[in-house]
């Protein structure tokens, strides 16, 4: 099977084999754009590399050499020839992982090539600079010798010899660099370009498994097995002279989505200078003044690429001696705000269809959009410390942290760095926002932050960081690590302290985008809301009714907890009746308020399901208060608490087990629901209450409880002299319930999968305790995804599917949904679409995610 391709043998359709970089370069070649020639070692070769014990086989070597021959022919250049071929060797996975793997430039340099290059370019400084950079990059990436050693060595020699001949100094730098290489590796620096090439390919393959790449894949849910391709491309030199340069630009603004080419460049520089954020580059608009023809050509090409790929493009380019080359294009990472704007604009411009636009927005970053902006009144009075560049839209408030590893130890951090490097990936992923002193809007920090939907301010040169004292100086202030700042990725502003936020709001683009998703999706999206405030919020985000109202959560508010505590701790019917009376009043009012907000959409109220330990008083002062309320001695309260303690609370006296022991609890709740519904209907508000029984293990419990509830509801109807429509259904949270779903469906009017408990009971893993060992499960590849966050399709999913099939067969009218945490997770939502669920339900802040993910899953599955 073929493992090495020339650019003219590939295309976008082969991205899985050629990687994103290789596939897109081949595509550019196909449509005749100016790109330097090259060849690609495929991901297939990478997979075999790992299978073969991380060794490049002789067979692969000869295939590379064969294609290299072709490259030498088309470029008219040869390794060590009169006109020497130099190449860049770069990784390129099928999914873009910016900066996570490695790149080597100027490969092919050696003493012999140096002489030839000098003869051609007549610029010794330029050639020696290429050579010294190559040794440094090669040593760092291939042999793991830190590049800082080489920088230091070079800096030192130039400082010591500042009045001496520059060329001699360069020669000394090169000699010393090679000696350093030999000291560290025990081997001579490889002179043969072919040997250099094989070693480089080997290193790039290995970089697929470096820590930061593994972490990036884990954070972004990228499959570890896809491997990377290696792109070997003829070098063009942005550092040749004043009419040479290098840049990165987006076909639209990746931060705010504006329709303008947005990017940066540096004249007389090589690509790494920009992405590493070492020199702060010029905005692309300045190129219009410096090299107007190149600028015009680039703007045209950006449009060609955007139209061809039907998406905003992130383009790397190099100008060599006044000629423009494109080095890479890919769909650009963008802030959540820009993602929505670009999707909507591209439909309005006729570039993509609504369905195509919907597929372009990553739903999981949308909650970022809902955190609003700083209140304009508050920013007027807040202390403005300074201003950088707006790197990624959004706002963030957090404690300043100057090191990624310390971000991991504190909640609500803002990572402030001189410049971010790929090693900061974990810190960036955990921080609320990122600030960098150096680097432009295309530096790594900004690119990665944008991809993760994080707010980011870059290039704030006013900041001086003192790493030793762990403080920074900005705008005349000293800000210590741990102090709060507020940053805006819309404006680049950095404020001292916490600035007040506006209420979350939908802008017009988001409204339009969500309306398309709603039109297209099949599944309903409901919310998990326990209070009128939640219901109001979720409805605003587009929820279609309530899929789960956890009644025990209604008691979390301030003084209400004492009512439920009193009820739980009652030991005789009189005590309980007293507590239930209070509960009836409180709940009736809560349900009434929720029904009024939701109106004529379904509200599913789940009856009491407290793992009792969550509700019992723990602190001595609370126990004393309980004694006072129940008018009992403290010692009696303590005895009752001991009596009620379950050894396994999650599997103990919980869920509907409570109502088998004390039917009056559920009866009272059913009464509260129906009385509230009648009150609404009397006021002309149409309501659709549905009553849900939790945690059943078989039809017997359901029959028993349903019978009791119905009798109570009939009493209410009689007392009130009117009826309302209602349904009674059940949660599906135990394997046994799924296995016997057909029997249960005969008694239930609806099912709602409680995948939190179903995951817990199927896997036999405590939902509260598994965090203690989950990291190791990921580290050793036992779990790819966290099962309490993303549904375990193979195991838990199989039970869901069985429950759906058996349930619908026995009762075709049965409505089936899901209300565990998985209801707001895009990957899980895709599974629920495939399984044919009628709706998903999730917390108000995930409603948007669910609406977009439901639309995407429908589009995908329709195909
Ligand atoms: C569930 O178990 O998935 C569920 C929604 O119920 P709770 O989280 O309240 O146990
Ligand atoms: Mg549950």
mmCIF file of C-alpha atoms in Angstrom, residues 184-432:
data_model
loop_
_atom_site.group_PDB
_atom_site.id
_atom_site.type_symbol
_atom_site.label_atom_id
_atom_site.label_comp_id
_atom_site.label_asym_id
_atom_site.label_seq_id
_atom_site.Cartn_x
_atom_site.Cartn_y
_atom_site.Cartn_z
ATOM 1 C CA UNK A 184 24.591 15.667 24.516
ATOM 2 C CA UNK A 185 24.077 12.747 22.135
ATOM 3 C CA UNK A 186 27.492 11.140 21.902
ATOM 4 C CA UNK A 187 27.217 11.283 18.121
ATOM 5 C CA UNK A 188 28.330 13.657 15.366
ATOM 6 C CA UNK A 189 25.732 15.995 13.935
ATOM 7 C CA UNK A 190 24.368 14.221 10.824
ATOM 8 C CA UNK A 191 25.829 15.774 7.689
ATOM 9 C CA UNK A 192 23.900 13.698 5.157
ATOM 10 C CA UNK A 193 20.569 15.381 4.234
ATOM 11 C CA UNK A 194 19.005 11.972 3.672
ATOM 12 C CA UNK A 195 19.980 10.829 7.128
ATOM 13 C CA UNK A 196 18.690 14.152 8.512
ATOM 14 C CA UNK A 197 15.414 13.563 6.701
ATOM 15 C CA UNK A 198 14.855 10.052 8.040
ATOM 16 C CA UNK A 199 15.692 11.180 11.552
ATOM 17 C CA UNK A 200 13.289 14.105 11.189
ATOM 18 C CA UNK A 201 10.403 11.936 9.949
ATOM 19 C CA UNK A 202 11.068 9.606 12.839
ATOM 20 C CA UNK A 203 10.906 12.515 15.296
ATOM 21 C CA UNK A 204 7.708 13.949 13.825
ATOM 22 C CA UNK A 205 6.016 10.568 14.086
ATOM 23 C CA UNK A 206 7.145 10.351 17.701
ATOM 24 C CA UNK A 207 5.784 13.825 18.396
ATOM 25 C CA UNK A 208 2.282 12.338 17.934
ATOM 26 C CA UNK A 209 2.833 10.865 21.356
ATOM 27 C CA UNK A 210 4.390 13.806 23.156
ATOM 28 C CA UNK A 211 2.611 14.841 26.357
ATOM 29 C CA UNK A 212 1.105 18.031 25.043
ATOM 30 C CA UNK A 213 -0.284 16.334 21.906
ATOM 31 C CA UNK A 214 -1.838 13.581 24.019
ATOM 32 C CA UNK A 215 -3.369 16.141 26.351
ATOM 33 C CA UNK A 216 -4.661 18.240 23.460
ATOM 34 C CA UNK A 217 -6.355 15.167 21.992
ATOM 35 C CA UNK A 218 -7.884 14.276 25.316
ATOM 36 C CA UNK A 219 -9.230 17.780 25.866
ATOM 37 C CA UNK A 220 -10.620 17.951 22.347
ATOM 38 C CA UNK A 221 -11.841 14.353 22.126
ATOM 39 C CA UNK A 222 -9.565 13.532 19.164
ATOM 40 C CA UNK A 223 -8.982 9.868 18.353
ATOM 41 C CA UNK A 224 -5.489 8.779 19.425
ATOM 42 C CA UNK A 225 -5.208 6.209 16.670
ATOM 43 C CA UNK A 226 -5.386 8.479 13.610
ATOM 44 C CA UNK A 227 -1.663 9.349 13.575
ATOM 45 C CA UNK A 228 0.027 12.242 11.827
ATOM 46 C CA UNK A 229 1.310 12.684 8.313
ATOM 47 C CA UNK A 230 4.635 14.398 7.584
ATOM 48 C CA UNK A 231 4.842 17.123 4.962
ATOM 49 C CA UNK A 232 8.241 17.576 3.316
ATOM 50 C CA UNK A 233 8.197 20.797 1.365
ATOM 51 C CA UNK A 234 10.699 22.834 -0.578
ATOM 52 C CA UNK A 235 11.858 25.791 1.563
ATOM 53 C CA UNK A 236 11.172 29.315 0.460
ATOM 54 C CA UNK A 237 12.978 31.959 2.405
ATOM 55 C CA UNK A 238 11.063 34.712 4.128
ATOM 56 C CA UNK A 239 14.255 35.871 5.746
ATOM 57 C CA UNK A 240 16.172 36.410 2.483
ATOM 58 C CA UNK A 241 15.943 40.187 2.173
ATOM 59 C CA UNK A 242 13.742 43.232 2.729
ATOM 60 C CA UNK A 243 11.234 42.129 0.096
ATOM 61 C CA UNK A 244 10.856 38.763 1.760
ATOM 62 C CA UNK A 245 8.738 37.921 4.744
ATOM 63 C CA UNK A 246 6.321 35.571 6.326
ATOM 64 C CA UNK A 247 2.833 35.829 7.744
ATOM 65 C CA UNK A 248 -0.313 34.213 8.979
ATOM 66 C CA UNK A 249 -3.697 35.569 8.039
ATOM 67 C CA UNK A 250 -7.345 34.644 8.291
ATOM 68 C CA UNK A 251 -9.801 35.274 5.496
ATOM 69 C CA UNK A 252 -12.110 36.823 8.152
ATOM 70 C CA UNK A 253 -11.533 38.146 11.610
ATOM 71 C CA UNK A 254 -11.353 35.061 13.871
ATOM 72 C CA UNK A 255 -12.098 37.030 16.997
ATOM 73 C CA UNK A 256 -15.218 38.969 16.036
ATOM 74 C CA UNK A 257 -16.081 37.403 12.661
ATOM 75 C CA UNK A 258 -15.856 40.650 10.656
ATOM 76 C CA UNK A 259 -15.535 40.181 6.926
ATOM 77 C CA UNK A 260 -11.996 41.453 6.484
ATOM 78 C CA UNK A 261 -8.692 39.689 5.996
ATOM 79 C CA UNK A 262 -7.090 39.692 9.388
ATOM 80 C CA UNK A 263 -3.529 38.735 10.144
ATOM 81 C CA UNK A 264 0.069 39.596 10.707
ATOM 82 C CA UNK A 265 3.413 39.382 9.035
ATOM 83 C CA UNK A 266 7.055 40.115 9.540
ATOM 84 C CA UNK A 267 9.469 41.080 6.830
ATOM 85 C CA UNK A 268 12.804 39.317 6.753
ATOM 86 C CA UNK A 269 11.674 36.479 9.002
ATOM 87 C CA UNK A 270 10.957 32.771 8.999
ATOM 88 C CA UNK A 271 7.548 31.347 9.923
ATOM 89 C CA UNK A 272 8.463 30.190 13.411
ATOM 90 C CA UNK A 273 9.137 33.820 14.385
ATOM 91 C CA UNK A 274 5.442 34.571 14.072
ATOM 92 C CA UNK A 275 3.700 31.540 15.494
ATOM 93 C CA UNK A 276 6.034 31.340 18.464
ATOM 94 C CA UNK A 277 5.080 34.902 19.340
ATOM 95 C CA UNK A 278 8.731 35.874 19.794
ATOM 96 C CA UNK A 279 8.604 39.084 17.735
ATOM 97 C CA UNK A 280 5.398 41.108 17.707
ATOM 98 C CA UNK A 281 4.439 41.299 14.043
ATOM 99 C CA UNK A 282 2.811 43.987 11.928
ATOM 100 C CA UNK A 283 -0.900 43.967 11.074
ATOM 101 C CA UNK A 284 -1.557 42.774 7.531
ATOM 102 C CA UNK A 285 -3.002 46.178 6.553
ATOM 103 C CA UNK A 286 0.534 47.557 6.740
ATOM 104 C CA UNK A 287 1.610 45.201 3.958
ATOM 105 C CA UNK A 288 -0.561 47.322 1.675
ATOM 106 C CA UNK A 289 1.924 50.114 2.174
ATOM 107 C CA UNK A 290 5.069 48.011 2.175
ATOM 108 C CA UNK A 291 4.399 45.556 -0.653
ATOM 109 C CA UNK A 292 1.108 46.665 -2.286
ATOM 110 C CA UNK A 293 1.121 44.142 -5.136
ATOM 111 C CA UNK A 294 1.737 41.235 -2.828
ATOM 112 C CA UNK A 295 -0.987 42.521 -0.548
ATOM 113 C CA UNK A 296 -3.532 42.668 -3.382
ATOM 114 C CA UNK A 297 -2.559 39.218 -4.585
ATOM 115 C CA UNK A 298 -2.904 37.802 -1.089
ATOM 116 C CA UNK A 299 -6.373 39.306 -0.552
ATOM 117 C CA UNK A 300 -7.510 37.731 -3.837
ATOM 118 C CA UNK A 301 -6.053 34.345 -2.944
ATOM 119 C CA UNK A 302 -7.639 34.408 0.515
ATOM 120 C CA UNK A 303 -11.005 34.840 -1.143
ATOM 121 C CA UNK A 304 -10.296 32.046 -3.640
ATOM 122 C CA UNK A 305 -9.409 29.712 -0.781
ATOM 123 C CA UNK A 306 -12.415 30.706 1.294
ATOM 124 C CA UNK A 307 -14.820 30.163 -1.591
ATOM 125 C CA UNK A 308 -13.192 26.895 -2.545
ATOM 126 C CA UNK A 309 -13.251 25.492 0.987
ATOM 127 C CA UNK A 310 -16.531 27.177 1.907
ATOM 128 C CA UNK A 311 -15.126 28.226 5.247
ATOM 129 C CA UNK A 312 -13.021 30.894 6.909
ATOM 130 C CA UNK A 313 -9.366 30.058 6.171
ATOM 131 C CA UNK A 314 -6.241 30.305 8.303
ATOM 132 C CA UNK A 315 -3.431 30.788 5.800
ATOM 133 C CA UNK A 316 0.335 30.754 6.224
ATOM 134 C CA UNK A 317 2.355 32.502 3.566
ATOM 135 C CA UNK A 318 5.898 33.409 2.715
ATOM 136 C CA UNK A 319 7.227 36.062 0.408
ATOM 137 C CA UNK A 320 10.600 35.268 -1.102
ATOM 138 C CA UNK A 321 12.290 38.049 -2.943
ATOM 139 C CA UNK A 322 8.999 39.708 -3.916
ATOM 140 C CA UNK A 323 7.151 36.505 -4.840
ATOM 141 C CA UNK A 324 4.206 35.205 -2.787
ATOM 142 C CA UNK A 325 3.871 31.538 -1.799
ATOM 143 C CA UNK A 326 1.107 29.895 0.208
ATOM 144 C CA UNK A 327 2.429 27.353 2.695
ATOM 145 C CA UNK A 328 -0.685 26.133 4.333
ATOM 146 C CA UNK A 329 -4.408 26.657 4.576
ATOM 147 C CA UNK A 330 -6.926 25.206 6.948
ATOM 148 C CA UNK A 331 -10.343 26.036 8.326
ATOM 149 C CA UNK A 332 -9.494 28.679 10.908
ATOM 150 C CA UNK A 333 -10.109 28.348 14.618
ATOM 151 C CA UNK A 334 -12.410 31.116 15.793
ATOM 152 C CA UNK A 335 -14.049 32.447 18.900
ATOM 153 C CA UNK A 336 -17.593 31.241 19.591
ATOM 154 C CA UNK A 337 -18.855 34.712 18.757
ATOM 155 C CA UNK A 338 -17.059 34.731 15.401
ATOM 156 C CA UNK A 339 -18.182 31.162 14.662
ATOM 157 C CA UNK A 340 -21.832 32.127 14.799
ATOM 158 C CA UNK A 341 -21.359 35.385 12.906
ATOM 159 C CA UNK A 342 -19.353 33.752 10.130
ATOM 160 C CA UNK A 343 -21.869 30.912 9.784
ATOM 161 C CA UNK A 344 -24.760 33.375 9.461
ATOM 162 C CA UNK A 345 -22.861 35.716 7.111
ATOM 163 C CA UNK A 346 -21.798 32.868 4.840
ATOM 164 C CA UNK A 347 -25.421 31.774 4.400
ATOM 165 C CA UNK A 348 -26.453 35.349 3.651
ATOM 166 C CA UNK A 349 -23.594 35.658 1.144
ATOM 167 C CA UNK A 350 -24.703 32.453 -0.569
ATOM 168 C CA UNK A 351 -21.436 30.620 0.160
ATOM 169 C CA UNK A 352 -23.014 27.815 2.202
ATOM 170 C CA UNK A 353 -26.465 26.393 2.871
ATOM 171 C CA UNK A 354 -28.110 26.619 6.301
ATOM 172 C CA UNK A 355 -27.324 22.966 6.928
ATOM 173 C CA UNK A 356 -23.661 23.487 6.044
ATOM 174 C CA UNK A 357 -23.546 26.561 8.282
ATOM 175 C CA UNK A 358 -25.006 24.642 11.218
ATOM 176 C CA UNK A 359 -22.245 22.047 10.938
ATOM 177 C CA UNK A 360 -19.574 24.757 11.260
ATOM 178 C CA UNK A 361 -20.241 25.749 14.862
ATOM 179 C CA UNK A 362 -18.842 23.640 17.681
ATOM 180 C CA UNK A 363 -21.784 23.525 20.083
ATOM 181 C CA UNK A 364 -19.665 22.873 23.153
ATOM 182 C CA UNK A 365 -18.147 26.369 23.132
ATOM 183 C CA UNK A 366 -21.472 28.185 22.900
ATOM 184 C CA UNK A 367 -22.014 28.599 26.662
ATOM 185 C CA UNK A 368 -19.098 31.064 26.460
ATOM 186 C CA UNK A 369 -21.329 33.343 24.454
ATOM 187 C CA UNK A 370 -23.834 33.502 27.206
ATOM 188 C CA UNK A 371 -21.570 35.080 29.758
ATOM 189 C CA UNK A 372 -22.299 38.468 28.294
ATOM 190 C CA UNK A 373 -19.954 41.416 28.468
ATOM 191 C CA UNK A 374 -18.792 43.904 31.035
ATOM 192 C CA UNK A 375 -21.430 46.354 32.108
ATOM 193 C CA UNK A 376 -20.496 49.640 30.334
ATOM 194 C CA UNK A 377 -21.337 51.618 33.455
ATOM 195 C CA UNK A 378 -19.026 49.415 35.526
ATOM 196 C CA UNK A 379 -16.114 49.775 33.097
ATOM 197 C CA UNK A 380 -16.330 53.569 33.405
ATOM 198 C CA UNK A 381 -15.443 53.406 37.075
ATOM 199 C CA UNK A 382 -13.228 50.296 37.063
ATOM 200 C CA UNK A 383 -9.433 50.703 37.143
ATOM 201 C CA UNK A 384 -8.155 50.144 33.610
ATOM 202 C CA UNK A 385 -4.696 48.644 34.057
ATOM 203 C CA UNK A 386 -3.768 48.452 30.396
ATOM 204 C CA UNK A 387 -4.709 47.269 26.966
ATOM 205 C CA UNK A 388 -3.461 44.498 24.708
ATOM 206 C CA UNK A 389 -4.829 43.052 21.480
ATOM 207 C CA UNK A 390 -8.210 41.358 21.426
ATOM 208 C CA UNK A 391 -7.084 37.738 20.868
ATOM 209 C CA UNK A 392 -10.298 35.813 21.379
ATOM 210 C CA UNK A 393 -13.703 37.341 22.037
ATOM 211 C CA UNK A 394 -15.395 36.990 25.400
ATOM 212 C CA UNK A 395 -14.775 38.280 28.896
ATOM 213 C CA UNK A 396 -13.222 36.600 31.899
ATOM 214 C CA UNK A 397 -12.776 37.354 35.561
ATOM 215 C CA UNK A 398 -10.209 35.484 37.615
ATOM 216 C CA UNK A 399 -7.127 35.404 39.764
ATOM 217 C CA UNK A 400 -3.834 36.198 38.109
ATOM 218 C CA UNK A 401 -1.576 33.135 37.823
ATOM 219 C CA UNK A 402 1.847 33.348 36.236
ATOM 220 C CA UNK A 403 2.433 29.619 35.700
ATOM 221 C CA UNK A 404 0.315 26.946 34.100
ATOM 222 C CA UNK A 405 0.978 24.430 36.845
ATOM 223 C CA UNK A 406 -0.418 26.856 39.416
ATOM 224 C CA UNK A 407 -3.572 27.395 37.348
ATOM 225 C CA UNK A 408 -4.266 23.741 38.024
ATOM 226 C CA UNK A 409 -4.355 24.383 41.751
ATOM 227 C CA UNK A 410 -6.731 27.354 41.867
ATOM 228 C CA UNK A 411 -10.263 27.747 40.605
ATOM 229 C CA UNK A 412 -11.042 30.843 38.528
ATOM 230 C CA UNK A 413 -7.582 31.690 37.217
ATOM 231 C CA UNK A 414 -6.403 33.972 34.495
ATOM 232 C CA UNK A 415 -3.124 32.763 33.091
ATOM 233 C CA UNK A 416 -0.732 35.665 32.487
ATOM 234 C CA UNK A 417 2.412 34.731 30.543
ATOM 235 C CA UNK A 418 5.224 36.507 28.754
ATOM 236 C CA UNK A 419 4.224 34.320 25.801
ATOM 237 C CA UNK A 420 2.431 31.002 25.846
ATOM 238 C CA UNK A 421 4.080 27.876 24.570
ATOM 239 C CA UNK A 422 2.454 24.566 23.732
ATOM 240 C CA UNK A 423 3.470 23.389 27.211
ATOM 241 C CA UNK A 424 0.802 25.739 28.563
ATOM 242 C CA UNK A 425 -2.017 23.746 27.003
ATOM 243 C CA UNK A 426 -3.324 22.368 30.289
ATOM 244 C CA UNK A 427 -3.135 25.745 31.994
ATOM 245 C CA UNK A 428 -5.005 27.361 29.106
ATOM 246 C CA UNK A 429 -7.683 24.699 29.191
ATOM 247 C CA UNK A 430 -8.288 25.213 32.907
ATOM 248 C CA UNK A 431 -8.004 29.003 33.024
ATOM 249 C CA UNK A 432 -10.940 31.365 32.632
#
